[in-house]
């Protein structure tokens, strides 16, 4: 009935998440409110790591991309599932470490890591660092030497896959700020250089072809391209690349008409391609990493708002104003992203209107969406925007000095605060 499997309607006609009444959650914790369903987060993680076991013999790791949604509680949940983490900044590393995350299961990313971040990653004992460019390799070689730590590294490679067309085609993707291009030979040059570095251990290669991808075929293509590069390295340098990280990017259902491939199918298909290609190329099957972010967190989350003003502009449109907006969800203004919305206290009713949901910022573009089918919403109603668990809280801001909402987790009929609601005092915390 709704885009995410954890949502339903109870006897009072209210929307529920993980079996809990969202209207009561809004009353108890206030709005706007991010709500995350722990059970669905765990289920999504298992969909990937169970299939890693089933289809790839467990010779790999799932590293949740924490940029999608990161807080200490999320790190604890991921750790308790035995999965790893993809972190991209000192803030994400610090969050993981503070949550007691096993840092040897963290891959550290970023196209412009600072010396401070590299040093912190080394001191924290991260499992590996995904190196983006040659100057970074040199800086890491130096810092690692000074610290007497020899980190495992991977290289970020641009495999030249256009993941956004329906049928995957090989394209010149040299124009990306991330990683080394294969076509120009710079990737091979980087490998040659790393092989001769004393203080780093080139363990593997990494690629990430994009995000919100519905098909599995582009991932199969990427695996083929990466494996053939691994074979070329073996042939030309006699060097064995042990690890292959295929990144994240698996699409989710934001609207009912979206039809992403089931997450379980991803590793089944890709493992098949890896086995076949490795046999053909005469190389060992690499240890595999994948980095799902959105697919773990997005379907597990919703955002609850209180409806304020309703403005009907005859013949033009109806605005429904809410007590949040672009500071807690900047994805419409950034990407014109689409969401399903429900009036939580009228969830059993038909959606009879098409409205524009407007945020409270002093900015006309501050919308959650336009032309959104919705039940008749009035002041005081609770509005739920669905599948907001990824890239909402993590991309939130304090624009207009609006305090950030709390994050509440639900599980087994209980709810608990994972991130406290910001207060006006928090807003001036760093002001002198
Ligand atoms: N690994 C790497 C290296 C990445 O850059 C990303 C996402 C992921 C994994 C996880 O991708 P996912 O499974 O979540 O698609 N802010 C945008 C999404 C940016 C994704 C950036 N990289 C949005 O709100 O749609």
Coordinates of C-alpha atoms and ligand atoms in Angstrom, one line a residue:
X1 CA 0.0 0.0 0.0
X2 CA 2.9 2.4 0.8
X3 CA 6.3 2.6 -0.7
X4 CA 8.0 1.0 2.3
X5 CA 7.2 -2.4 3.7
X6 CA 7.3 -1.3 7.3
X7 CA 4.3 1.1 7.0
X8 CA 0.7 0.3 7.6
X9 CA -2.6 1.8 8.9
X10 CA -4.0 1.0 12.3
X11 CA -7.6 0.7 13.5
X12 CA -7.7 4.4 14.3
X13 CA -6.8 5.1 10.6
X14 CA -3.4 6.4 11.6
X15 CA -0.1 5.6 9.8
X16 CA 2.1 3.2 11.6
X17 CA 5.9 2.5 11.3
X18 CA 7.2 -0.7 12.6
X19 CA 3.8 -1.2 14.3
X20 CA 3.9 2.1 16.1
X21 CA 1.3 4.9 15.7
X22 CA 3.1 7.8 14.0
X23 CA 0.5 10.3 15.4
X24 CA 1.4 9.3 18.9
X25 CA 5.1 9.6 18.0
X26 CA 4.5 13.1 16.9
X27 CA 2.7 13.9 20.1
X28 CA 5.4 12.3 22.3
X29 CA 8.5 13.7 20.6
X30 CA 7.2 16.8 18.8
X31 CA 7.7 17.7 15.1
X32 CA 9.5 17.7 12.8
X33 CA 10.7 14.3 13.7
X34 CA 12.8 11.8 11.9
X35 CA 11.7 8.2 12.7
X36 CA 13.9 5.2 11.8
X37 CA 12.7 1.6 12.0
X38 CA 15.6 -0.4 13.4
X39 CA 14.1 -3.7 12.3
X40 CA 14.0 -2.6 8.7
X41 CA 17.6 -1.3 8.9
X42 CA 18.7 -4.7 10.1
X43 CA 16.6 -6.5 7.6
X44 CA 18.1 -4.5 4.7
X45 CA 21.7 -5.1 6.0
X46 CA 20.9 -8.8 6.2
X47 CA 19.6 -8.8 2.6
X48 CA 23.1 -7.8 1.5
X49 CA 25.3 -9.7 3.9
X50 CA 23.2 -12.9 3.7
X51 CA 23.5 -12.9 0.0
X52 CA 27.3 -12.2 0.3
X53 CA 27.4 -15.5 2.2
X54 CA 25.0 -17.4 0.0
X55 CA 26.3 -16.3 -3.4
X56 CA 29.9 -15.4 -2.8
X57 CA 30.8 -17.8 -0.1
X58 CA 31.2 -15.1 2.5
X59 CA 34.4 -13.9 0.9
X60 CA 33.5 -10.3 1.3
X61 CA 32.0 -7.5 3.5
X62 CA 29.1 -5.1 3.4
X63 CA 30.2 -1.6 4.3
X64 CA 27.2 0.5 5.0
X65 CA 27.8 4.0 3.4
X66 CA 27.3 6.1 6.5
X67 CA 26.9 9.3 4.5
X68 CA 23.3 8.1 3.9
X69 CA 22.5 8.4 7.6
X70 CA 25.1 8.5 10.4
X71 CA 24.8 8.8 14.1
X72 CA 26.2 6.8 17.0
X73 CA 23.1 4.6 17.3
X74 CA 23.2 3.7 13.6
X75 CA 26.9 2.8 13.9
X76 CA 26.0 0.5 16.9
X77 CA 23.3 -1.2 14.8
X78 CA 25.6 -1.8 11.9
X79 CA 28.4 -3.1 14.2
X80 CA 26.0 -5.5 15.9
X81 CA 25.1 -6.9 12.5
X82 CA 28.8 -7.6 11.9
X83 CA 28.9 -5.2 8.9
X84 CA 31.5 -2.6 8.1
X85 CA 31.3 1.1 7.4
X86 CA 32.2 3.5 4.6
X87 CA 33.3 6.8 6.1
X88 CA 34.2 10.0 4.2
X89 CA 35.2 12.6 6.8
X90 CA 36.8 13.0 10.2
X91 CA 33.2 13.5 11.5
X92 CA 32.0 10.2 10.3
X93 CA 35.2 8.5 11.6
X94 CA 34.8 10.2 14.9
X95 CA 31.1 9.2 15.2
X96 CA 32.0 5.5 14.5
X97 CA 34.9 5.5 16.9
X98 CA 32.8 7.2 19.6
X99 CA 30.1 4.5 19.1
X100 CA 32.8 1.8 19.7
X101 CA 32.7 0.7 16.0
X102 CA 35.4 -1.9 15.1
X103 CA 37.6 0.5 13.1
X104 CA 39.3 -2.3 11.2
X105 CA 36.0 -2.7 9.4
X106 CA 36.0 0.9 8.2
X107 CA 36.9 2.0 4.7
X108 CA 38.0 5.7 4.6
X109 CA 36.9 7.6 1.4
X110 CA 37.1 11.1 0.1
X111 CA 38.4 12.9 -3.0
X112 CA 40.2 15.5 -1.0
X113 CA 41.2 14.1 2.4
X114 CA 43.1 16.4 4.6
X115 CA 46.4 15.5 6.3
X116 CA 44.5 15.7 9.6
X117 CA 41.9 13.2 8.3
X118 CA 44.6 10.8 7.0
X119 CA 46.5 11.0 10.3
X120 CA 43.3 10.5 12.3
X121 CA 42.3 7.5 10.1
X122 CA 45.7 5.9 10.6
X123 CA 45.6 6.5 14.4
X124 CA 42.1 5.1 14.5
X125 CA 43.2 1.9 12.8
X126 CA 40.8 2.0 9.9
X127 CA 40.8 -1.2 7.8
X128 CA 41.7 0.5 4.6
X129 CA 41.9 3.9 2.9
X130 CA 40.5 4.4 -0.6
X131 CA 43.0 6.7 -2.3
X132 CA 41.6 9.1 -4.8
X133 CA 44.7 10.7 -6.5
X134 CA 48.5 10.7 -6.7
X135 CA 49.1 13.7 -4.4
X136 CA 47.0 11.9 -1.8
X137 CA 49.1 8.7 -2.2
X138 CA 52.3 10.7 -1.6
X139 CA 50.9 12.4 1.5
X140 CA 49.6 9.1 2.9
X141 CA 53.0 7.4 2.1
X142 CA 54.7 10.2 4.1
X143 CA 52.2 10.3 7.1
X144 CA 52.1 6.5 7.3
X145 CA 56.0 6.5 7.3
X146 CA 56.1 9.0 10.1
X147 CA 53.6 7.0 12.2
X148 CA 55.2 3.7 11.4
X149 CA 51.8 2.3 10.3
X150 CA 51.5 0.5 6.9
X151 CA 47.8 0.9 5.9
X152 CA 46.0 -1.2 3.3
X153 CA 44.8 1.0 0.5
X154 CA 42.5 0.7 -2.5
X155 CA 42.4 2.9 -5.5
X156 CA 39.3 4.6 -6.6
X157 CA 38.8 3.9 -10.3
X158 CA 36.4 5.4 -12.8
X159 CA 35.2 2.4 -14.7
X160 CA 33.5 4.4 -17.4
X161 CA 30.0 3.0 -16.9
X162 CA 27.0 5.2 -17.5
X163 CA 24.6 3.8 -14.9
X164 CA 21.8 6.2 -15.6
X165 CA 20.8 5.0 -19.0
X166 CA 18.5 2.0 -19.0
X167 CA 20.9 -0.1 -20.9
X168 CA 24.4 0.2 -19.6
X169 CA 26.9 1.6 -22.1
X170 CA 30.5 2.2 -21.8
X171 CA 31.2 5.9 -21.8
X172 CA 34.2 8.2 -21.3
X173 CA 33.6 9.2 -17.8
X174 CA 36.9 11.1 -17.5
X175 CA 34.9 14.1 -16.3
X176 CA 34.4 13.1 -12.7
X177 CA 36.1 14.6 -9.6
X178 CA 36.5 11.1 -8.2
X179 CA 39.4 8.7 -8.8
X180 CA 41.6 7.6 -11.6
X181 CA 40.4 7.1 -15.2
X182 CA 41.2 3.8 -16.9
X183 CA 41.0 5.2 -20.5
X184 CA 43.9 7.6 -20.0
X185 CA 46.2 5.1 -18.5
X186 CA 46.4 7.1 -15.2
X187 CA 44.9 4.2 -13.2
X188 CA 47.8 1.9 -14.4
X189 CA 50.4 4.6 -13.7
X190 CA 49.0 4.9 -10.1
X191 CA 49.1 1.2 -9.6
X192 CA 52.7 1.1 -10.7
X193 CA 53.6 3.8 -8.3
X194 CA 51.7 2.3 -5.4
X195 CA 53.4 -1.1 -5.9
X196 CA 56.7 0.7 -5.2
X197 CA 55.5 2.5 -2.1
X198 CA 57.1 1.3 1.1
X199 CA 54.5 2.5 3.5
X200 CA 51.2 1.5 1.9
X201 CA 49.9 -1.9 0.9
X202 CA 47.9 -1.8 -2.3
X203 CA 45.2 -4.2 -1.4
X204 CA 42.4 -3.5 -3.9
X205 CA 40.5 -1.4 -6.3
X206 CA 37.3 0.4 -5.8
X207 CA 34.5 1.8 -8.1
X208 CA 31.2 3.4 -7.5
X209 CA 29.1 3.9 -10.5
X210 CA 26.3 6.2 -9.2
X211 CA 23.3 6.2 -7.0
X212 CA 19.6 5.3 -7.1
X213 CA 20.2 2.7 -9.9
X214 CA 17.3 0.3 -10.5
X215 CA 19.1 -2.2 -12.8
X216 CA 21.7 -4.8 -11.9
X217 CA 23.3 -4.7 -15.4
X218 CA 25.5 -1.6 -14.8
X219 CA 26.9 -3.3 -11.7
X220 CA 27.7 -6.4 -13.8
X221 CA 29.4 -4.2 -16.4
X222 CA 31.4 -2.4 -13.7
X223 CA 32.6 -5.8 -12.3
X224 CA 33.7 -6.9 -15.7
X225 CA 35.7 -3.7 -16.4
X226 CA 37.3 -3.8 -12.9
X227 CA 38.2 -7.5 -13.2
X228 CA 39.8 -7.0 -16.6
X229 CA 41.9 -4.2 -15.1
X230 CA 42.9 -6.6 -12.3
X231 CA 43.9 -9.2 -14.9
X232 CA 45.9 -6.5 -16.9
X233 CA 47.8 -5.6 -13.7
X234 CA 48.6 -9.2 -13.0
X235 CA 49.9 -9.6 -16.6
X236 CA 51.9 -6.4 -16.8
X237 CA 53.2 -6.1 -13.3
X238 CA 52.9 -9.7 -11.9
X239 CA 51.0 -8.0 -9.0
X240 CA 47.9 -9.6 -7.4
X241 CA 45.1 -7.2 -6.5
X242 CA 43.3 -9.0 -3.6
X243 CA 40.2 -6.8 -3.1
X244 CA 37.5 -5.4 -5.2
X245 CA 35.0 -2.8 -3.9
X246 CA 32.0 -2.3 -6.2
X247 CA 30.6 0.6 -4.2
X248 CA 26.9 1.3 -3.5
X249 CA 24.1 2.8 -5.5
X250 CA 21.2 0.4 -5.3
X251 CA 17.9 2.1 -6.0
X252 CA 14.9 2.2 -3.7
X253 CA 11.2 2.8 -4.1
X254 CA 10.3 6.4 -3.5
X255 CA 7.1 6.2 -5.5
X256 CA 4.9 3.3 -6.2
X257 CA 5.8 3.3 -9.8
X258 CA 9.5 2.8 -9.0
X259 CA 10.6 -0.8 -9.6
X260 CA 14.1 -1.4 -8.3
X261 CA 15.7 -4.9 -8.5
X262 CA 15.3 -6.7 -5.2
X263 CA 18.5 -6.2 -3.1
X264 CA 18.9 -10.0 -2.7
X265 CA 19.3 -10.3 -6.5
X266 CA 22.2 -8.0 -6.7
X267 CA 24.9 -10.2 -5.3
X268 CA 23.5 -13.3 -6.9
X269 CA 24.0 -11.7 -10.3
X270 CA 27.3 -10.0 -9.6
X271 CA 28.8 -13.0 -8.0
X272 CA 28.0 -15.0 -11.1
X273 CA 29.7 -12.5 -13.3
X274 CA 32.8 -12.4 -11.0
X275 CA 33.1 -16.2 -11.0
X276 CA 32.7 -16.4 -14.8
X277 CA 35.1 -13.5 -15.6
X278 CA 37.8 -14.7 -13.1
X279 CA 37.7 -18.1 -14.7
X280 CA 38.0 -16.6 -18.1
X281 CA 40.8 -14.2 -17.2
X282 CA 42.7 -16.8 -15.1
X283 CA 42.7 -14.7 -11.9
X284 CA 41.7 -15.5 -8.4
X285 CA 38.3 -14.2 -7.2
X286 CA 38.9 -11.1 -5.2
X287 CA 37.7 -10.4 -1.7
X288 CA 34.6 -8.3 -2.3
X289 CA 33.3 -5.2 -0.7
X290 CA 30.0 -3.4 -1.4
X291 CA 28.8 -0.1 0.1
X292 CA 25.1 0.2 0.1
X293 CA 23.8 3.4 1.8
X294 CA 20.4 4.5 0.6
X295 CA 19.1 1.0 0.3
X296 CA 19.8 0.3 3.9
X297 CA 18.6 3.6 5.5
X298 CA 16.1 5.3 3.1
X299 CA 13.2 2.8 3.3
X300 CA 13.5 2.5 7.1
X301 CA 12.9 6.2 7.7
X302 CA 10.0 8.7 7.6
X303 CA 9.7 12.3 8.6
X304 CA 6.8 13.6 10.5
X305 CA 5.7 17.3 10.3
X306 CA 2.8 19.3 11.6
X307 CA 0.6 21.0 9.0
X308 CA 0.3 24.8 9.4
X309 CA -1.3 27.1 6.9
X310 CA -3.2 25.8 3.9
X311 CA -3.2 28.3 1.0
X312 CA -5.5 27.7 -2.0
X313 CA -4.6 29.8 -5.0
X314 CA -7.6 29.4 -7.3
X315 CA -6.7 27.9 -10.6
X316 CA -3.0 27.7 -9.7
X317 CA -2.2 25.4 -6.8
X318 CA -2.7 24.6 -3.1
X319 CA 0.2 25.0 -0.7
X320 CA 0.3 22.9 2.4
X321 CA 2.9 24.5 4.8
X322 CA 4.8 22.3 7.3
X323 CA 7.0 23.1 10.3
X324 CA 10.1 21.8 8.5
X325 CA 11.4 21.8 4.9
X326 CA 14.7 22.2 3.1
X327 CA 16.8 22.4 6.3
X328 CA 15.7 18.8 7.2
X329 CA 15.2 17.6 3.6
X330 CA 17.1 19.5 0.9
X331 CA 16.6 16.8 -1.7
X332 CA 13.8 18.5 -3.6
X333 CA 15.5 21.8 -3.9
X334 CA 18.8 20.0 -4.9
X335 CA 17.5 17.2 -7.1
X336 CA 13.7 17.6 -7.6
X337 CA 13.5 14.3 -5.8
X338 CA 10.1 12.7 -5.5
X339 CA 8.5 11.4 -2.4
X340 CA 5.2 9.8 -1.3
X341 CA 3.4 11.8 1.4
X342 CA 0.5 10.8 3.7
X343 CA -1.6 12.7 6.2
X344 CA -0.7 10.4 9.1
X345 CA -4.0 10.9 11.0
X346 CA -6.0 10.4 7.8
X347 CA -4.0 7.5 6.4
X348 CA -7.0 5.3 5.6
X349 CA -8.6 8.0 3.5
X350 CA -8.3 8.4 -0.2
X351 CA -5.8 10.9 -1.5
X352 CA -8.2 13.4 -3.1
X353 CA -6.0 16.3 -3.8
X354 CA -2.7 17.3 -5.5
X355 CA -0.8 19.8 -3.5
X356 CA 2.5 21.5 -3.1
X357 CA 4.1 20.8 0.2
X358 CA 6.0 24.0 1.4
X359 CA 8.7 24.3 4.0
X360 CA 9.0 27.2 6.5
X361 CA 12.1 28.8 5.1
X362 CA 12.3 32.3 3.6
X363 CA 12.9 30.8 0.2
X364 CA 10.3 30.0 -2.5
X365 CA 12.1 26.9 -3.6
X366 CA 11.8 25.4 -0.1
X367 CA 9.4 22.7 -1.1
X368 CA 9.2 19.0 -0.3
X369 CA 7.4 18.4 -3.6
X370 CA 4.9 19.7 -6.1
X371 CA 1.8 18.0 -7.5
X372 CA 1.8 15.4 -4.7
X373 CA -1.3 13.4 -4.2
X374 CA -2.5 13.8 -0.6
X375 CA -5.5 13.4 1.6
X376 CA -7.3 16.7 2.4
X377 CA -4.8 18.3 4.8
X378 CA -5.7 21.0 7.3
X379 CA -3.9 22.9 10.0
X380 CA -2.9 20.6 12.9
X381 CA -2.7 17.4 10.8
X382 CA 0.4 15.3 10.9
X383 CA 2.1 14.9 7.6
X384 CA 4.4 11.9 7.0
X385 CA 6.9 12.0 4.1
X386 CA 8.0 8.5 3.4
X387 CA 11.4 6.8 2.6
X388 CA 13.4 9.7 4.0
X389 CA 15.8 7.6 6.0
X390 CA 18.8 8.4 3.7
X391 CA 20.3 11.7 2.7
X392 CA 17.8 13.7 4.8
X393 CA 19.2 13.9 8.4
X394 CA 22.7 13.5 7.0
X395 CA 22.2 16.5 4.6
X396 CA 20.3 18.6 7.0
X397 CA 21.3 22.2 7.8
X398 CA 20.5 25.0 10.2
X399 CA 19.4 27.4 7.4
X400 CA 17.4 30.3 8.8
X401 CA 18.9 29.1 12.2
X402 CA 16.2 26.4 12.4
X403 CA 17.2 23.8 15.0
X404 CA 17.5 20.2 13.6
X405 CA 14.8 17.7 14.4
X406 CA 15.3 14.7 16.7
X407 CA 15.9 11.2 15.4
X408 CA 13.8 8.5 17.1
X409 CA 14.3 4.8 16.5
X410 CA 11.4 2.3 16.8
X411 CA 11.8 -1.4 17.4
X412 CA 9.5 -4.1 18.7
X413 CA 6.7 -1.7 19.6
X414 CA 9.1 0.7 21.6
X415 CA 10.6 4.0 20.6
X416 CA 13.7 5.8 21.8
X417 CA 15.6 9.0 21.0
X418 CA 18.8 8.4 19.1
X419 CA 19.6 12.0 18.4
X420 CA 18.2 14.8 20.5
X421 CA 16.2 17.7 19.0
X422 CA 18.4 20.8 18.7
X423 CA 17.5 23.7 20.8
X424 CA 18.0 27.5 20.1
X425 CA 21.0 27.2 22.5
X426 CA 22.6 24.6 20.2
X427 CA 22.2 27.1 17.4
X428 CA 24.5 29.6 19.2
X429 CA 26.8 27.0 20.7
X430 CA 29.9 28.0 18.7
X431 CA 29.1 31.7 18.4
X432 CA 31.6 33.9 20.3
Ligands
LIG1 N1 30.2 4.4 -1.9 C1 30.6 5.6 -2.4 C2 32.0 5.7 -2.8 C3 29.7 6.7 -2.6 O1 30.1 7.8 -3.1 C4 28.3 6.5 -2.3 C5 27.4 7.6 -2.4 C6 27.9 5.2 -1.7 C7 28.9 4.2 -1.6 C8 26.5 5.0 -1.3 O2 25.6 5.1 -2.4 P1 24.1 4.7 -2.2 O3 24.0 3.2 -1.9 O4 23.6 5.4 -1.0 O5 23.4 5.1 -3.4 N2 23.0 13.0 -1.8 C9 22.5 12.2 -2.9 C10 23.2 10.8 -2.9 C11 24.7 11.0 -3.0 C12 25.5 9.7 -3.1 C13 26.9 9.9 -2.9 N3 27.7 8.7 -2.8 C14 21.0 12.0 -2.7 O6 20.4 12.5 -1.8 O7 20.4 11.3 -3.6

